Amino acid sequence: MKKETRLLALLAILVASFSYQGASAQAELDKGNLLLNAGVGFGYYYAGGVSINLNAEYSITPEVGVGGYFAYTHWENDWRYGVNRYEISYNFIDIGVRGSYHFAKLFGVNNPNFDPYAGAFLGIVTSSNDYDGDGYDDDDYDGGLRTGIHAGARYYFAPNFAGYGELGIGLSPLVLGVTLKL
């Protein structure tokens, strides 16, 4: 957990350092923009854990973007049941496609640095575990098809740099990260 706390602190320092830029940022997307996102997810669809989330979004219109995503989650659980002791750790890898609709123009958002959006994704997940304990080794998490939705917002601290947060169903319930717009 210390590693995740350090990563989150580093992310916060990075976002804060870019917030002092004097330039006026512009959240409006143009056709052909590429958004590269890196974030830390808290919680996981199946279980607990912390995830590393990467995704890219290509603007096919100023309001609609499509792209791919990748997420890696590690989760550990230790417990006792009667005289049996269990230690298990899981690794989940999610990969797929996602699309987002950007609502700034539709909602009449006056702040050009604020970019609200929502969307959906479709992908696959693989799972592996490392079990150490007494009794039966049971992996309750199978791989397979993954679907979900997300809603989030970006705030541009500089013309090509933003911080973002997403709430979602199907992957991580909360993701915080940074965006680079190309």
Rosetta silent file (secondary structure, phi, psi, omega in degrees, C-alpha in Angstrom):
SEQUENCE: MKKETRLLALLAILVASFSYQGASAQAELDKGNLLLNAGVGFGYYYAGGVSINLNAEYSITPEVGVGGYFAYTHWENDWRYGVNRYEISYNFIDIGVRGSYHFAKLFGVNNPNFDPYAGAFLGIVTSSNDYDGDGYDDDDYDGGLRTGIHAGARYYFAPNFAGYGELGIGLSPLVLGVTLKL
SCORE:     score description
SCORE:     0.000 S_00000001
   1 L     0.000  -29.261  178.951    0.000    0.000    0.000 S_00000001
   2 H   -61.152  -37.397  179.582    2.951    2.335    0.601 S_00000001
   3 H   -62.413  -42.947 -179.873    3.822    2.092   -3.091 S_00000001
   4 H   -67.076  -37.885  179.051    0.318    3.184   -4.112 S_00000001
   5 H   -65.059  -41.529  177.543    0.389    6.085   -1.620 S_00000001
   6 H   -64.329  -40.538  179.279    3.704    7.304   -3.037 S_00000001
   7 H   -63.328  -42.203  178.744    2.343    7.043   -6.587 S_00000001
   8 H   -66.016  -39.692  177.945   -0.735    9.070   -5.646 S_00000001
   9 H   -64.208  -41.925  177.452    1.425   11.712   -3.916 S_00000001
  10 H   -62.140  -42.819  177.830    3.650   11.982   -6.993 S_00000001
  11 H   -61.026  -43.596  179.696    0.574   12.376   -9.189 S_00000001
  12 H   -64.255  -40.797  178.212   -0.777   15.152   -6.922 S_00000001
  13 H   -64.410  -42.171  179.302    2.567   17.007   -6.996 S_00000001
  14 H   -62.151  -45.999  178.666    2.686   16.747  -10.791 S_00000001
  15 H   -63.092  -43.723 -179.927   -0.844   18.113  -11.150 S_00000001
  16 H   -63.449  -37.992 -178.979   -0.134   20.926   -8.684 S_00000001
  17 H   -66.304  -34.161  178.445    3.048   21.924  -10.492 S_00000001
  18 H   -78.519  -17.681 -177.419    1.200   22.320  -13.785 S_00000001
  19 L   -72.017  -14.676 -179.955   -1.592   24.324  -12.135 S_00000001
  20 L   -88.930    5.705  177.318    0.701   27.329  -11.801 S_00000001
  21 L   -64.909  136.152 -179.985    0.980   27.769  -15.567 S_00000001
  22 L   -82.964  -15.154 -175.594   -0.084   31.263  -16.609 S_00000001
  23 L   -69.706  147.468  176.286   -1.300   30.183  -20.044 S_00000001
  24 L   -80.202  121.819  179.996   -5.001   29.936  -20.707 S_00000001
  25 L   -84.757  155.070  178.324   -5.896   26.303  -21.255 S_00000001
  26 L  -128.660  114.666 -178.796   -8.520   25.225  -23.762 S_00000001
  27 L   -81.926  -16.793 -177.066  -10.540   22.098  -23.068 S_00000001
  28 L   -58.160  135.078  178.434  -12.366   22.212  -26.368 S_00000001
  29 L   -94.854  145.027  173.004  -11.521   19.234  -28.470 S_00000001
  30 L  -110.881  153.436  174.236  -10.926   19.443  -32.166 S_00000001
  31 L   -55.820  130.452  179.474  -11.400   16.634  -34.642 S_00000001
  32 L    97.515   -7.858  175.390   -8.127   14.718  -34.698 S_00000001
  33 L   -65.249  147.148  174.341   -7.007   15.448  -31.117 S_00000001
  34 E  -119.866  123.146  177.728   -5.426   12.526  -29.277 S_00000001
  35 E  -105.627  122.316  176.086   -5.854   12.326  -25.500 S_00000001
  36 E  -106.522  122.134 -174.660   -3.408   10.089  -23.603 S_00000001
  37 E  -118.655  136.332  174.224   -4.610    9.289  -20.069 S_00000001
  38 E  -132.745  127.904 -177.125   -2.776    7.676  -17.159 S_00000001
  39 E  -147.992  169.690  176.688   -4.497    7.133  -13.833 S_00000001
  40 E  -112.822  126.288  179.007   -4.694    5.219  -10.595 S_00000001
  41 E   -99.174  141.473 -179.924   -7.896    3.302   -9.899 S_00000001
  42 E  -113.981  119.785 -173.578   -9.218    2.718   -6.401 S_00000001
  43 L    88.387  173.007  179.771  -11.207   -0.458   -5.954 S_00000001
  44 L  -153.331  152.005 -177.862  -11.988   -2.963   -8.656 S_00000001
  45 L   -52.462  -46.136 -178.046  -15.074   -4.426  -10.251 S_00000001
  46 L   -82.171  -37.769 -167.649  -14.389   -7.895   -8.825 S_00000001
  47 L  -153.544 -148.027  176.995  -12.624   -7.071   -5.577 S_00000001
  48 L   -94.030 -149.898  175.235  -10.385   -4.504   -3.909 S_00000001
  49 L    99.713  175.057  177.994   -6.974   -3.383   -4.948 S_00000001
  50 E  -123.266  137.883 -177.679   -5.376   -0.518   -6.769 S_00000001
  51 E  -119.808  154.014  170.451   -5.124   -0.398  -10.547 S_00000001
  52 E  -102.983  122.697 -176.101   -2.953    1.335  -13.101 S_00000001
  53 E  -117.330  127.943  175.794   -5.167    2.620  -15.933 S_00000001
  54 E  -126.692  136.037  173.270   -3.956    3.721  -19.352 S_00000001
  55 E  -153.702  159.058  177.874   -6.158    4.783  -22.241 S_00000001
  56 E  -128.931  143.836 -179.138   -6.052    6.791  -25.423 S_00000001
  57 E  -134.688  125.274  178.181   -8.911    8.665  -27.042 S_00000001
  58 E  -104.134  127.278 -178.345   -8.995    9.963  -30.615 S_00000001
  59 E   -80.162  110.360  176.578  -11.510   12.737  -31.340 S_00000001
  60 L   -86.263  -21.287  168.348  -13.561   11.782  -34.378 S_00000001
  61 L  -141.768  172.287  176.844  -15.678   14.940  -33.814 S_00000001
  62 L   -63.294  -18.201 -179.160  -15.290   17.746  -31.257 S_00000001
  63 L  -107.041  -21.583 -172.313  -17.751   15.882  -29.005 S_00000001
  64 E  -117.957  130.191  176.284  -17.037   12.176  -29.676 S_00000001
  65 E  -130.615  146.432  177.551  -13.842   10.264  -29.002 S_00000001
  66 E  -132.837  155.645  179.413  -12.944    6.587  -29.353 S_00000001
  67 E   178.491 -163.439 -178.432   -9.888    4.595  -28.369 S_00000001
  68 E  -118.101  164.894  177.626   -8.448    1.751  -26.388 S_00000001
  69 E  -140.190  156.810  175.379   -7.729    1.065  -22.740 S_00000001
  70 E  -141.879  136.487  175.981   -5.459   -1.103  -20.613 S_00000001
  71 E  -141.395  140.296  174.965   -5.651   -1.662  -16.850 S_00000001
  72 E  -123.105  128.048  179.559   -3.609   -3.774  -14.456 S_00000001
  73 E  -127.453  136.350  174.008   -4.908   -4.479  -10.936 S_00000001
  74 E  -119.650  133.220 -178.056   -3.235   -6.327   -8.077 S_00000001
  75 E  -139.170  133.496  178.918   -5.281   -7.384   -5.051 S_00000001
  76 E  -121.935  146.566  178.161   -4.232   -9.340   -1.944 S_00000001
  77 E  -145.033  129.340  176.977   -6.371  -10.927    0.747 S_00000001
  78 E  -123.647  133.340  178.399   -5.300  -12.746    3.934 S_00000001
  79 E  -159.209  167.485  175.032   -7.784  -14.379    6.303 S_00000001
  80 E  -121.862  143.276  174.072   -8.477  -17.261    8.672 S_00000001
  81 E  -134.657  104.229 -173.672  -11.488  -19.528    8.686 S_00000001
  82 L    66.254 -125.625  179.603  -11.488  -21.793   11.711 S_00000001
  83 L   -91.833   -7.429 -178.415   -8.071  -23.421   11.843 S_00000001
  84 E   -85.510  142.510  177.449   -7.345  -22.785    8.161 S_00000001
  85 E  -115.327  138.594 -178.859   -5.209  -19.858    7.007 S_00000001
  86 E  -131.527  135.377  170.507   -5.536  -18.357    3.544 S_00000001
  87 E  -133.926  125.767 -179.684   -3.367  -15.902    1.622 S_00000001
  88 E  -142.121  141.518  174.312   -4.252  -15.126   -1.946 S_00000001
  89 E  -129.048  141.152 -178.793   -3.215  -12.475   -4.412 S_00000001
  90 E  -117.323  149.582  171.100   -4.860  -11.760   -7.731 S_00000001
  91 E  -126.780  125.826  178.333   -3.665  -10.079  -10.889 S_00000001
  92 E  -118.163  134.581  174.269   -6.222   -8.764  -13.362 S_00000001
  93 E  -121.909  121.697  179.123   -5.419   -7.469  -16.842 S_00000001
  94 E  -113.927  136.635  177.687   -8.167   -5.598  -18.699 S_00000001
  95 E  -146.972  141.603 -179.291   -7.892   -4.525  -22.336 S_00000001
  96 E   176.321 -160.797  179.955  -10.487   -3.206  -24.761 S_00000001
  97 E  -117.850  153.515  178.082  -12.080   -0.264  -26.542 S_00000001
  98 E  -146.809  156.375  177.081  -13.981    2.702  -25.158 S_00000001
  99 E  -135.524  150.437 -178.909  -15.866    5.704  -26.408 S_00000001
 100 E  -137.926  146.598  172.498  -16.776    9.011  -24.768 S_00000001
 101 E  -111.586  127.211 -177.824  -19.149   11.874  -25.438 S_00000001
 102 E   -96.103  122.429 -169.287  -17.923   15.310  -24.272 S_00000001
 103 L   -95.224    1.823 -173.487  -20.779   17.429  -22.902 S_00000001
 104 H   -55.368  -49.114 -178.764  -19.239   20.930  -22.593 S_00000001
 105 H   -67.792  -44.441 -178.939  -20.991   22.361  -25.666 S_00000001
 106 H   -61.201  -41.346 -179.098  -24.282   20.538  -24.985 S_00000001
 107 H   -85.295   -5.368 -178.802  -24.385   21.742  -21.355 S_00000001
 108 L    67.084   39.375  179.816  -23.204   25.260  -22.249 S_00000001
 109 L   -66.914  123.661 -177.230  -20.135   25.070  -19.998 S_00000001
 110 L   -86.471  -18.840  179.956  -18.583   28.558  -19.882 S_00000001
 111 L   -84.489  112.440 -177.145  -15.238   27.511  -18.409 S_00000001
 112 L   -69.364   -9.011 -179.732  -13.002   26.556  -21.364 S_00000001
 113 L   -91.892   -9.687 -173.682  -10.743   24.517  -19.050 S_00000001
 114 E  -102.792  127.326 -176.368  -13.515   22.139  -17.881 S_00000001
 115 E  -128.731   91.162  175.221  -14.334   19.036  -19.962 S_00000001
 116 E   -81.328  144.661 -178.469  -17.185   16.818  -18.663 S_00000001
 117 E  -154.412  164.669  174.824  -17.705   13.494  -20.471 S_00000001
 118 E  -152.019  159.116 -179.030  -19.312   10.066  -20.206 S_00000001
 119 E  -174.186 -166.054 -177.336  -19.070    6.852  -22.156 S_00000001
 120 E  -139.462  163.599  176.623  -18.927    3.090  -22.327 S_00000001
 121 E  -142.989  160.336  178.868  -16.344    0.372  -22.891 S_00000001
 122 E  -142.517  129.558 -179.192  -16.104   -3.202  -24.111 S_00000001
 123 E  -165.628 -163.724  178.179  -13.157   -5.495  -23.536 S_00000001
 124 E  -126.600  156.942  176.637  -11.754   -8.654  -22.040 S_00000001
 125 E  -131.105  141.604  171.635  -10.236   -9.449  -18.656 S_00000001
 126 E  -118.373  150.743 -177.423   -7.758  -12.137  -17.654 S_00000001
 127 E  -135.048  140.697  171.100   -7.175  -13.253  -14.086 S_00000001
 128 E  -139.523  154.404  179.344   -4.410  -15.151  -12.324 S_00000001
 129 E  -137.728  159.984  174.734   -3.862  -15.890   -8.662 S_00000001
 130 E  -125.416  112.577 -173.209   -1.178  -16.998   -6.255 S_00000001
 131 E  -108.486  133.546  174.759   -2.631  -19.072   -3.412 S_00000001
 132 E  -139.867  111.821 -179.228   -0.876  -19.971   -0.178 S_00000001
 133 E   173.006 -177.154  178.601   -2.894  -21.588    2.570 S_00000001
 134 L   -91.862  150.690  174.272   -4.621  -24.605    4.014 S_00000001
 135 L    91.669 -155.482 -170.423   -7.580  -26.170    2.336 S_00000001
 136 L   -84.433  130.119  176.251   -9.058  -25.779   -1.086 S_00000001
 137 L   -88.448  109.423 -176.701   -7.517  -23.432   -3.697 S_00000001
 138 L  -124.869  119.774  175.693  -10.467  -21.799   -5.423 S_00000001
 139 L   -97.731  104.426 -177.861  -10.135  -19.030   -8.010 S_00000001
 140 L   -78.207   -9.224 -172.346  -13.534  -17.340   -8.101 S_00000001
 141 L  -110.361  107.866  176.800  -12.511  -14.890  -10.829 S_00000001
 142 L   -94.966  158.108  172.945  -12.548  -16.111  -14.391 S_00000001
 143 L   -77.835  174.078  178.163  -11.524  -14.109  -17.407 S_00000001
 144 E   154.411 -163.510 -178.928  -13.996  -13.124  -20.051 S_00000001
 145 E   -72.084  142.564  179.895  -15.941  -10.319  -21.654 S_00000001
 146 E  -131.738  130.549  173.606  -16.082   -6.994  -19.805 S_00000001
 147 E  -127.753  158.748  177.544  -18.533   -4.129  -20.336 S_00000001
 148 E  -178.335  176.904  178.599  -19.026   -0.951  -18.382 S_00000001
 149 E  -130.234  159.684  177.609  -19.723    2.748  -18.257 S_00000001
 150 E  -146.049  152.314  172.692  -17.806    5.782  -17.026 S_00000001
 151 E  -139.155  136.095 -176.637  -18.471    9.455  -16.304 S_00000001
 152 E  -158.675 -175.736  177.748  -15.751   11.948  -15.654 S_00000001
 153 E  -151.798  148.236  174.079  -14.309   15.388  -16.067 S_00000001
 154 E  -115.649  149.904  170.251  -10.981   16.928  -16.977 S_00000001
 155 E  -127.468  120.741 -177.381   -9.597   20.254  -15.904 S_00000001
 156 E   -84.989  119.387  176.122   -6.897   21.721  -18.153 S_00000001
 157 E   -89.496  -21.463  177.148   -4.079   23.407  -16.261 S_00000001
 158 E  -146.390  164.274 -175.770   -2.211   24.110  -19.510 S_00000001
 159 L   -53.841  -29.780 -176.766   -3.318   23.860  -23.161 S_00000001
 160 L  -121.894   14.685 -177.449   -2.139   20.248  -23.443 S_00000001
 161 E  -137.232  129.918 -179.151   -2.173   19.038  -19.833 S_00000001
 162 E  -140.038  158.223  166.878   -5.136   18.174  -17.588 S_00000001
 163 E  -101.843  148.841  179.818   -6.025   16.322  -14.436 S_00000001
 164 E  -141.063  158.722  173.971   -9.022   14.023  -14.592 S_00000001
 165 E  -139.081  140.710  179.346  -11.336   11.965  -12.428 S_00000001
 166 E  -133.640  141.378  167.977  -13.740    9.214  -13.466 S_00000001
 167 E  -107.415  141.139 -176.333  -16.480    7.268  -11.746 S_00000001
 168 E  -151.105  162.805  172.956  -17.287    3.936  -13.352 S_00000001
 169 E  -124.964  125.125  177.774  -19.085    0.656  -13.275 S_00000001
 170 L   115.309  -16.345  177.171  -17.302   -2.392  -14.677 S_00000001
 171 L  -137.757 -104.543  174.888  -13.647   -1.579  -13.962 S_00000001
 172 L  -100.741  135.720  178.239  -12.548    0.810  -11.177 S_00000001
 173 L   -66.298  -28.727  179.822  -15.231    2.747   -9.294 S_00000001
 174 E  -140.723  128.912  175.545  -12.872    5.750   -9.008 S_00000001
 175 E  -129.154  132.949  174.302   -9.907    6.718  -11.203 S_00000001
 176 E  -123.312  136.336 -177.813   -7.745    9.830  -10.754 S_00000001
 177 E  -168.070 -163.042 -178.939   -5.063   10.763  -13.252 S_00000001
 178 E  -126.163  154.281  179.947   -3.520   13.071  -15.804 S_00000001
 179 E  -126.830  138.153  171.679   -4.174   13.713  -19.502 S_00000001
 180 E  -114.721  121.841 -179.777   -1.819   14.796  -22.256 S_00000001
 181 E   -99.481  124.669  178.713   -3.581   16.268  -25.319 S_00000001
 182 L  -110.898    0.000    0.000   -1.750   15.943  -28.647 S_00000001
